[in-house]
Amino acid sequence: SLHDKYKIRKKVHEHNRKTKRLERITGTTQHASRKDPGIPNLCPYKAQLLAQMEERQQRLDDQKEDQKKKRKEAQAKMRAEGQNALSEMRTQAAARGAEFEKKEEEMQSEDASFIKAMTGKHSKAVSANRKQFFQELRKVVANSDIILEVLDARDPLGSRSPQLEEYVNSLNKNKRIVLILNKIDLVPREVVRGWIAYLSQEYPTVAFKSVTAASRARAAATATATTPAAPEASEAPAAASVTHSETMGGDTLIHLLKSYARSHNIM
């Protein structure tokens, strides 16, 4: 409509007015770019100038092509290096994964063999808790130079583990087993001597008695109690027990461990 026509014309006029005012303030004039008229025809060297311009333009085009070619070669080289690096990383990752799986299989096989040696059963027939216990026990045995097997003086054979001893002996001849005959204060002294003589035929055996808070309290109570009359020599008990309130066998055990460490250059 005419209303829209006049409205547009008014906006154009206002825009031109603001543009001219801005040019006067800033001192800049915006003109449309003029086309290069080229070399006049009357110029005597027009052919030579045109040839030079064409030659220059050709050199610029060749340089652009060379640069473009070099960029493409560099990009192709970077892509190839990236692919090689990626391929190498994949190969290394696959190798590490295979090595890890191999170690896992070896550990599982060793755990299964150890569980079977200890229990006589397949690992699948053993409960999860016992399986975890045997796995930790195998690690301890593998990382130890000396295995201390603690036996109860009241029943040494019942608390002994022949399967563990056989497994340790089959691993490495440098590993040593030391038997600790614990709780010697709960059995007669003659029985302790007999068990030490019997067990020492196979492995070094140390008689041991640990000290607890309860045993110290009992010892203190016994010391403060009234001491009964001493029996005559002919009325001595047939089997006297060890009733000391201090630890027994600790020094012997430490001396044995130090001697083994010095002989194998462990310390």
mmCIF file with all atom_site columns, N, CA and C in Angstrom, residues 22 46 55 75 137 152 157 170 188 199 220-221 244 248 253 265:
data_model
loop_
_atom_site.group_PDB
_atom_site.id
_atom_site.type_symbol
_atom_site.label_atom_id
_atom_site.label_alt_id
_atom_site.label_comp_id
_atom_site.label_asym_id
_atom_site.label_entity_id
_atom_site.label_seq_id
_atom_site.pdbx_PDB_ins_code
_atom_site.Cartn_x
_atom_site.Cartn_y
_atom_site.Cartn_z
_atom_site.occupancy
_atom_site.B_iso_or_equiv
_atom_site.pdbx_formal_charge
_atom_site.auth_seq_id
_atom_site.auth_comp_id
_atom_site.auth_asym_id
_atom_site.auth_atom_id
_atom_site.pdbx_PDB_model_num
ATOM 1  N N  . LEU A 1 22  ? 27.223 10.892  10.513  1.00 0.00 ? 22  LEU A N  1
ATOM 2  C CA . LEU A 1 22  ? 28.332 10.125  11.086  1.00 0.00 ? 22  LEU A CA 1
ATOM 3  C C  . LEU A 1 22  ? 29.612 10.310  10.278  1.00 0.00 ? 22  LEU A C  1
ATOM 4  N N  . LYS A 1 46  ? 51.987 -1.859  -22.655 1.00 0.00 ? 46  LYS A N  1
ATOM 5  C CA . LYS A 1 46  ? 50.844 -2.577  -22.095 1.00 0.00 ? 46  LYS A CA 1
ATOM 6  C C  . LYS A 1 46  ? 51.038 -4.094  -22.180 1.00 0.00 ? 46  LYS A C  1
ATOM 7  N N  . GLU A 1 55  ? 52.652 -13.262 -15.205 1.00 0.00 ? 55  GLU A N  1
ATOM 8  C CA . GLU A 1 55  ? 53.715 -14.092 -14.628 1.00 0.00 ? 55  GLU A CA 1
ATOM 9  C C  . GLU A 1 55  ? 53.688 -14.025 -13.097 1.00 0.00 ? 55  GLU A C  1
ATOM 10 N N  . GLN A 1 75  ? 49.275 -32.759 7.122   1.00 0.00 ? 75  GLN A N  1
ATOM 11 C CA . GLN A 1 75  ? 48.082 -33.347 7.732   1.00 0.00 ? 75  GLN A CA 1
ATOM 12 C C  . GLN A 1 75  ? 48.060 -34.864 7.569   1.00 0.00 ? 75  GLN A C  1
ATOM 13 N N  . LEU A 1 137 ? 46.313 -66.920 52.957  1.00 0.00 ? 137 LEU A N  1
ATOM 14 C CA . LEU A 1 137 ? 47.352 -67.763 53.548  1.00 0.00 ? 137 LEU A CA 1
ATOM 15 C C  . LEU A 1 137 ? 48.423 -68.105 52.520  1.00 0.00 ? 137 LEU A C  1
ATOM 16 N N  . ASP A 1 152 ? 49.274 -76.064 69.918  1.00 0.00 ? 152 ASP A N  1
ATOM 17 C CA . ASP A 1 152 ? 48.754 -76.060 71.284  1.00 0.00 ? 152 ASP A CA 1
ATOM 18 C C  . ASP A 1 152 ? 49.422 -77.195 72.048  1.00 0.00 ? 152 ASP A C  1
ATOM 19 N N  . LEU A 1 157 ? 49.548 -82.512 67.950  1.00 0.00 ? 157 LEU A N  1
ATOM 20 C CA . LEU A 1 157 ? 49.262 -83.152 66.670  1.00 0.00 ? 157 LEU A CA 1
ATOM 21 C C  . LEU A 1 157 ? 47.915 -82.711 66.120  1.00 0.00 ? 157 LEU A C  1
ATOM 22 N N  . SER A 1 170 ? 57.395 -78.194 49.385  1.00 0.00 ? 170 SER A N  1
ATOM 23 C CA . SER A 1 170 ? 57.383 -78.374 47.936  1.00 0.00 ? 170 SER A CA 1
ATOM 24 C C  . SER A 1 170 ? 57.670 -77.085 47.179  1.00 0.00 ? 170 SER A C  1
ATOM 25 N N  . PRO A 1 188 ? 51.955 -80.528 82.138  1.00 0.00 ? 188 PRO A N  1
ATOM 26 C CA . PRO A 1 188 ? 53.125 -80.820 82.977  1.00 0.00 ? 188 PRO A CA 1
ATOM 27 C C  . PRO A 1 188 ? 54.439 -80.615 82.230  1.00 0.00 ? 188 PRO A C  1
ATOM 28 N N  . LEU A 1 199 ? 59.019 -83.391 68.436  1.00 0.00 ? 199 LEU A N  1
ATOM 29 C CA . LEU A 1 199 ? 58.845 -82.477 67.302  1.00 0.00 ? 199 LEU A CA 1
ATOM 30 C C  . LEU A 1 199 ? 60.174 -81.989 66.737  1.00 0.00 ? 199 LEU A C  1
ATOM 31 N N  . ALA A 1 220 ? 49.403 -62.026 90.131  1.00 0.00 ? 220 ALA A N  1
ATOM 32 C CA . ALA A 1 220 ? 49.417 -61.062 91.239  1.00 0.00 ? 220 ALA A CA 1
ATOM 33 C C  . ALA A 1 220 ? 48.541 -61.538 92.389  1.00 0.00 ? 220 ALA A C  1
ATOM 34 N N  . ALA A 1 221 ? 47.378 -62.119 92.062  1.00 0.00 ? 221 ALA A N  1
ATOM 35 C CA . ALA A 1 221 ? 46.491 -62.627 93.114  1.00 0.00 ? 221 ALA A CA 1
ATOM 36 C C  . ALA A 1 221 ? 47.138 -63.788 93.854  1.00 0.00 ? 221 ALA A C  1
ATOM 37 N N  . HIS A 1 244 ? 55.114 -69.633 85.549  1.00 0.00 ? 244 HIS A N  1
ATOM 38 C CA . HIS A 1 244 ? 55.764 -68.319 85.549  1.00 0.00 ? 244 HIS A CA 1
ATOM 39 C C  . HIS A 1 244 ? 54.804 -67.280 84.978  1.00 0.00 ? 244 HIS A C  1
ATOM 40 N N  . MET A 1 248 ? 57.825 -66.851 78.198  1.00 0.00 ? 248 MET A N  1
ATOM 41 C CA . MET A 1 248 ? 58.896 -67.832 78.076  1.00 0.00 ? 248 MET A CA 1
ATOM 42 C C  . MET A 1 248 ? 59.040 -68.233 76.618  1.00 0.00 ? 248 MET A C  1
ATOM 43 N N  . LEU A 1 253 ? 63.245 -67.708 70.488  1.00 0.00 ? 253 LEU A N  1
ATOM 44 C CA . LEU A 1 253 ? 62.686 -67.529 69.150  1.00 0.00 ? 253 LEU A CA 1
ATOM 45 C C  . LEU A 1 253 ? 63.364 -66.375 68.411  1.00 0.00 ? 253 LEU A C  1
ATOM 46 N N  . ASN A 1 265 ? 71.640 -63.691 54.763  1.00 0.00 ? 265 ASN A N  1
ATOM 47 C CA . ASN A 1 265 ? 71.864 -62.300 54.348  1.00 0.00 ? 265 ASN A CA 1
ATOM 48 C C  . ASN A 1 265 ? 70.564 -61.543 54.128  1.00 0.00 ? 265 ASN A C  1
#
